[in-house]
Amino acid sequence: MSSLIDPILVAVLLLNIFALGNSRLPSVIRVVGAQGGLLGVLPLLVHQHFGILPLGVSFLTVALKGVVIPFMLLRAMREAQIRREVEPSVGFLPSMILGAFSIGFSVLLAQELPMTKAHLGLLLVPASLSTVLVGFIMLTTRHKAISQVVGYLILENGIFIFGMLLVEAMPLMVELGVLLDLFVGIFVITIIVNHINEAFSSLDTRKLSALKE
Amino acid sequence: MTDLTMVLLVVSISLLASSGVLGLFLGRRSATGQRWAALLMLAGAGLGLWIAFRHLLRGDSGTLDLPWFLPWGSFRLKADALASFFLVPVFLIPALGSIYGLGYWNSSERPGSARALQFYYGILAASMAIVVLAGSSVLFLIAWEVMALSAYFLATADATDPPACKAGWMYLIGAHIGAVFLIALFSLMYRSTGSFAFEAIAPAALLPGVATILFVLALIGLGLKIGLMPLHLFLPGAPATGPSHVSSLLSGVVYKVGIYALIRVTGILPVPPAWWGGLLLFAGATSAILGVTFALAQNDLKRTLAYSSFENIGIISMGLGLALLGRTFAHADWIVLGLGGALFHSWNHALLKPLLFLAAGIVERAVGTTETNKLGGLAKSLPMTATLFIIGSAAICGLPPLNGFASEFLIYLGLFRTAGLTGNGGAGTWPLATMAVPCLALAGTLAVACFVNLSGSLFLGQSRQLLPTKSFQAPSASMTAPMIAMAALCVVLGLAPGAVLPLLDRAIAVWNPTTSSLGPSLSSLVPAAWISAAGAAIAGLIALTTVLYLRIVRRRTVGIAGTWDCGYARPSARMEYTASSFGHSLRELFRWALWPRVHRPQIAGPFAKPSHFKSYVQDPVLDRVTLPGAQLLGRAFAWLRLLQQGHLQVYVLYFFAIVVLLLIWGRSMR
Amino acid sequence: MTNLAVHLVLLLLMPPLLLGVINRTKAFFGGRRGPPLLQPYFDLARLMRKGLVLSHTTTLIFRAAPLVSLVAILFAGLLMPMGPFDAPISFPGDLVFFAYLFGLARFVTTIAALDTGSSFEGMGAAREVTFACLSEPALFFALLLLAKLSGSLVLSDMLHSPLHAQWTILGPSLVLVAVGLFIIVLAENCRIPVDDPNTHLELTMIHEVMVLDHSGPLLGIILYGAALKLFVLGAFLLHIVAPVQTGRVWLDWGLFAAELLGLSIVIGVVESAMARLQMRHVPTLLVASILFCGFGYFLLVR
């Protein structure tokens, strides 16, 4: 069972790269949804026992991250009537390469961090670090608000993966906490996205700079 | 016996040095001086090559030690296997180049500069030989300086060519900055070991950290001379603008002398830490990829060739870096493969780059321009040159069965082994070094792109502008004969690399004497017989298919028509894909490194004035960083001009003030 | 000895069949009947019977290039082991020779394209060398992975090491390298989504346009060479994806041939299901294949 963790994490990292290189917003949103769905199964594999509560939390995570949040984002996207991301400040191809470098960097960094013996050889820490970095890249270089929300989601996924390390210590706290945080965040963000669209009739966040003095 | 060989070597070097002297005394337009010079160069080169091969084949070394008038060191020449290995291109290429010069830069066409060029050519060849043979660091530095000065005079031989003069001046500046680092290096070595000789330094003789300083000084000082990016900034101008047989020396052989010095210095330093080899490997990979990228971005034929030299220097540095890693981790096979590949590639590049430059010289002389966007279709009027150029291009891209592949093969074998293949034995593997393998592959495919571009836009297709037929000068036999010799050597080295492997083993044994007797020999690691057989099989198969094809086609009708032009009514030669268009996508992909300058047309208003579009790539390190930085420094220090009053009394006052200050300081010290 | 004979027979005779299978698959997806499976053979025979039309801009290089390219790819086929049997020619380091033979074929093909002096061929040649720059590093990452796994530098040993036994441990690595190699197979053989082998439109062509001016026997040699390249690279991919080892000689050969046909069907399906990428997105796809292969190797040596 535990040998399934590695392929899932590799799939998550590949989905990161795919999200960085793609310019079509529906694909990117579905990629993040798929990533969230995959990560929902992860606590079960790490936890290694299948009681009713872990199964329930897993189901909730998959439903929320994999279905509900992408649905909300797709609806916001349809109302704003955009389907594509404009050329970001770091181009698509360079961001893909940057994402690949972040994976290498995270692996090197993970070897330097002080960790317990059990956690040393795992792919969990590098995967979470690089997912957080990829989320940062998307947040800072993309111009459309929806892409930045996707970046925020990827960032949260990265923190979620890191939380897997604490699963034995605080079984359900981590997952529930991250889920609540995520849900409230997305709720607020979709409202704001609508307001931005109404005020500027565009979702290009560079126009927000018109608000400064 | 060894003394006799050394004396003969000194004789051959003097023949080279004095080859141009006779011409100085004869008339400006007489061809006799040039012919005597070529003859003397050939004689000296022949003698020197015989001695060098004798040393290589026997594996012995000769020393000549004479006292001289300077208080430091002595006139010490040492010809061991490593030096003899590098003597071969140092003797061969200038001799071939001087034959080429008989037709290319002959005294009847260029009375003003031919005699001086011939004289300095000989001096350059002789000084390079002394640098390679030098056994004392003072002699090394003196010969190094003579080499730089004669290179400067050669590059600026044509005084009526302003870009050449500026480029030569840049070259000299770069050479002297490097020389500063080399002087520091050798002084530090003298302070640590107490002798000027190039003997292996025991680790105990060096204070901690001194070895690193020595390595860094050598890397910077010699990197400025061989063109290890980003230290290449002073180098591409001179080969790009000077006479072609001079460019072939500057871009082909002088770099090898610098490589020899780097190999020698890293050989005498004690066992290196891993980061030395890693740094060389990284710098080599960067140089390989970016060098050929810059070559792709140039619009001038000779500048492209000058930049592509950096790719090959990068490959040689990668081999040397691998050898250093082998010394760190005590892997004899890495040392043998890495250094063997580096040395072999030095020979190959010393043959190939001059071949390409000599062909470029023929093109320049025939049509008067070297702008690649304006050339084309020259294969019909220069068939021999076109064939030799394409053979040289295929070889420099590292394609089998030619010699470029054979040397890159050795480096690949070594790099693959750093992955730590099972059954390799020995602790310590460095998987990071295997990242150099895709870099080398990328450099190889970029080189294919660059040289296909160059060959195609020069020789194939139709000519893009009406070239002046009046001044078209077909190359003479003296110009094509050296090129044929070089191309033949390329093919031979590619088909029979096994012949070179024992020579490489002896040269490597000099560099790495501790494990050489126990370590594997190159012949056991490299399947040279298979390479030769495969190359011969490919050549044979090509011949067979050609025969079959000719039999099939014999009875077919062969029609001649125009190239398919999609039914366009008035096709013209201007519609061909130019060299810039060919490299356009690659230039876009590498825009982050090239920083191209683009001047877009200014179109304003409904009746806009005629405007034009221009894009070019300058050297980023030189033109975008160093020159603006130097100008900024000049402006920042403009206040120093206040001190330059121009009045003699003020300067005397300065002397007086300093004397007073020294007196006060002397008193306070007591 | 029989293995050598079967190897040669398959290498020389089977490649056009792969093209036929691909075309038939695409026709099936298009609701058509499609050409006969043996149509490429008939095409080759017909081309060999025709006369030549040469352009007066071209030189000897134009006529020599298809021959040199064919010989290079044929030799690469002699280096490639098929099924569980060793290749006829193998020596340490032949993996580098293998990759550089394709480079030689590319060099002569692009030079011949520039020889015609047409803007179409020049465009195709420029795109071909650009995309080759991006696919070679991926190929070498895959070769590095195989060398590290098998501990040898001989292609026959590398591809015959028991990879299928290690799928559970190395699963992600091998899957990544397999996907990356599949993208390279598509790119090097000019299949959708990199290039469209059916059209000669300026927007879409890379390889088809380089051979626009060749005719008659030369065109036949080029078509045959392209089929050979598909055969050799497909055999390379099959060693990683679906290695066979039953122990019975004829069964192994039969399985290998069947797998190659299966690969052709898969390529046909991919071609029918996807559209050609925009030319400016092809570098993204190729860089993705470099990242896949590199990532797979990285996971191995981590």
XYZ file of C-alpha atoms in Angstrom, chain B residues 379-380 390 393-394 397-401 405 408-409 412-413 415-417 419-422 429 431 434-435 437-438 440-442 444-446 448-449 451-453 455-457 459-462 525 527 530-531 533-535 537-538 541-542 545-546 549 552-553 556-566 575-577 581-583 585-586 589, chain C residues 47-59 61 63 67-68 70-72 74-75 78 88-97 100-101 103-104 106-107 110-112 114-123 125-127 129-130 132-134 136-137 140-141 143-144 147-148 150-153 212-213 217-218 221 283 294 297-298 301:
164
model
C 29.284 25.298 -54.640
C 29.058 25.616 -58.396
C 31.036 20.314 -45.649
C 31.314 20.840 -40.785
C 30.236 17.224 -40.440
C 29.494 18.441 -35.328
C 30.839 15.154 -34.076
C 29.193 12.950 -36.669
C 30.462 9.450 -37.333
C 32.650 8.233 -38.975
C 32.911 11.779 -33.134
C 33.508 13.071 -28.181
C 32.955 9.313 -27.869
C 30.823 10.334 -23.432
C 32.190 6.997 -22.249
C 30.756 10.721 -18.367
C 28.484 7.692 -18.548
C 30.809 5.919 -16.154
C 26.868 7.316 -13.023
C 28.454 4.523 -11.078
C 27.754 1.511 -13.219
C 27.808 -1.736 -11.315
C 30.424 8.228 -7.666
C 25.900 11.267 -10.507
C 26.073 12.683 -15.674
C 24.005 15.839 -16.124
C 25.721 14.119 -20.929
C 22.483 15.804 -22.096
C 26.925 17.600 -24.536
C 24.106 16.148 -26.652
C 22.419 19.551 -26.800
C 26.097 18.589 -30.550
C 22.669 19.165 -32.067
C 23.083 22.931 -31.848
C 24.559 20.552 -36.399
C 22.069 23.404 -36.706
C 26.965 24.258 -39.467
C 24.087 23.120 -41.663
C 23.048 26.765 -41.642
C 27.182 25.365 -45.287
C 23.764 25.835 -46.774
C 23.761 29.603 -46.833
C 27.547 27.144 -50.799
C 24.097 25.778 -51.596
C 21.022 27.196 -53.154
C 21.229 30.253 -55.327
C 38.369 0.951 -22.369
C 36.455 -0.237 -28.519
C 34.805 -1.477 -33.472
C 34.709 2.245 -34.228
C 35.137 -1.184 -38.393
C 31.828 0.648 -38.052
C 33.188 3.690 -39.859
C 31.354 -0.370 -42.842
C 29.358 2.835 -43.186
C 27.650 0.605 -47.367
C 27.419 4.103 -48.832
C 24.116 1.761 -52.167
C 25.536 4.329 -54.571
C 21.286 3.368 -57.053
C 18.594 1.634 -60.962
C 18.765 5.133 -62.343
C 15.603 6.293 -66.155
C 14.992 9.631 -67.721
C 16.388 12.529 -65.798
C 14.649 15.827 -66.336
C 16.004 19.196 -65.249
C 13.580 21.830 -64.085
C 13.416 24.676 -61.628
C 12.868 24.155 -57.928
C 9.218 23.833 -56.930
C 8.057 27.313 -56.118
C 4.372 26.714 -55.438
C 12.992 34.263 -51.569
C 15.417 31.671 -50.329
C 15.647 30.980 -46.637
C 15.819 32.954 -40.925
C 17.251 29.493 -40.456
C 18.495 30.261 -37.009
C 13.584 29.795 -33.920
C 16.699 28.753 -32.057
C 14.470 29.910 -27.727
C 8.692 5.153 -57.333
C 11.676 2.992 -58.178
C 10.349 2.559 -61.679
C 9.930 6.277 -62.308
C 12.334 8.788 -63.749
C 13.918 11.680 -61.886
C 13.393 15.390 -62.099
C 16.250 17.366 -60.680
C 16.366 21.078 -60.044
C 19.170 22.997 -61.691
C 19.954 24.639 -58.376
C 20.955 21.364 -56.786
C 24.357 19.767 -56.667
C 24.685 16.637 -52.358
C 21.438 13.140 -54.896
C 21.627 7.376 -49.757
C 23.779 8.490 -46.833
C 19.444 5.470 -45.524
C 22.801 3.886 -44.732
C 22.980 5.698 -41.389
C 20.167 1.015 -41.588
C 23.316 0.842 -39.489
C 21.870 -3.179 -37.016
C 24.163 -8.139 -34.865
C 26.653 -5.400 -33.997
C 27.277 -4.396 -30.417
C 30.210 -2.883 -28.559
C 30.637 -0.776 -25.415
C 29.430 2.717 -26.077
C 27.307 1.870 -29.084
C 24.461 3.816 -27.528
C 26.292 7.032 -28.346
C 27.033 5.772 -31.854
C 24.814 10.167 -33.456
C 23.885 8.081 -36.501
C 22.364 13.045 -36.171
C 24.259 12.136 -39.338
C 19.579 14.654 -40.014
C 22.678 16.554 -41.151
C 18.809 19.179 -43.948
C 21.784 20.044 -46.133
C 20.029 18.483 -49.111
C 18.989 23.728 -48.327
C 20.549 22.611 -51.601
C 17.325 23.207 -53.487
C 17.333 26.896 -52.724
C 13.644 26.976 -51.977
C 12.090 28.755 -49.052
C 9.865 25.777 -48.264
C 12.708 23.370 -47.792
C 14.656 25.946 -45.839
C 11.721 26.388 -43.488
C 15.099 22.255 -42.388
C 15.129 25.098 -39.837
C 12.263 23.564 -37.903
C 17.110 21.162 -36.557
C 15.370 23.255 -33.904
C 16.061 17.990 -32.859
C 17.928 20.200 -30.394
C 15.096 19.707 -27.952
C 18.253 14.818 -28.175
C 18.703 15.656 -24.453
C 20.213 10.881 -23.663
C 18.418 11.062 -20.315
C 19.943 6.266 -22.254
C 21.457 7.370 -18.932
C 22.810 2.518 -18.478
C 22.454 3.074 -14.753
C 21.726 -2.258 -16.308
C 25.265 -1.231 -15.401
C 26.482 -1.603 -18.951
C 27.115 0.621 -21.941
C 9.393 18.294 -51.532
C 11.799 18.397 -54.443
C 13.915 6.619 -56.819
C 15.270 9.313 -54.492
C 14.660 5.872 -50.757
C 8.941 23.332 -28.186
C 15.122 13.895 -16.826
C 16.422 9.596 -14.286
C 16.494 11.952 -11.324
C 19.635 8.465 -8.741
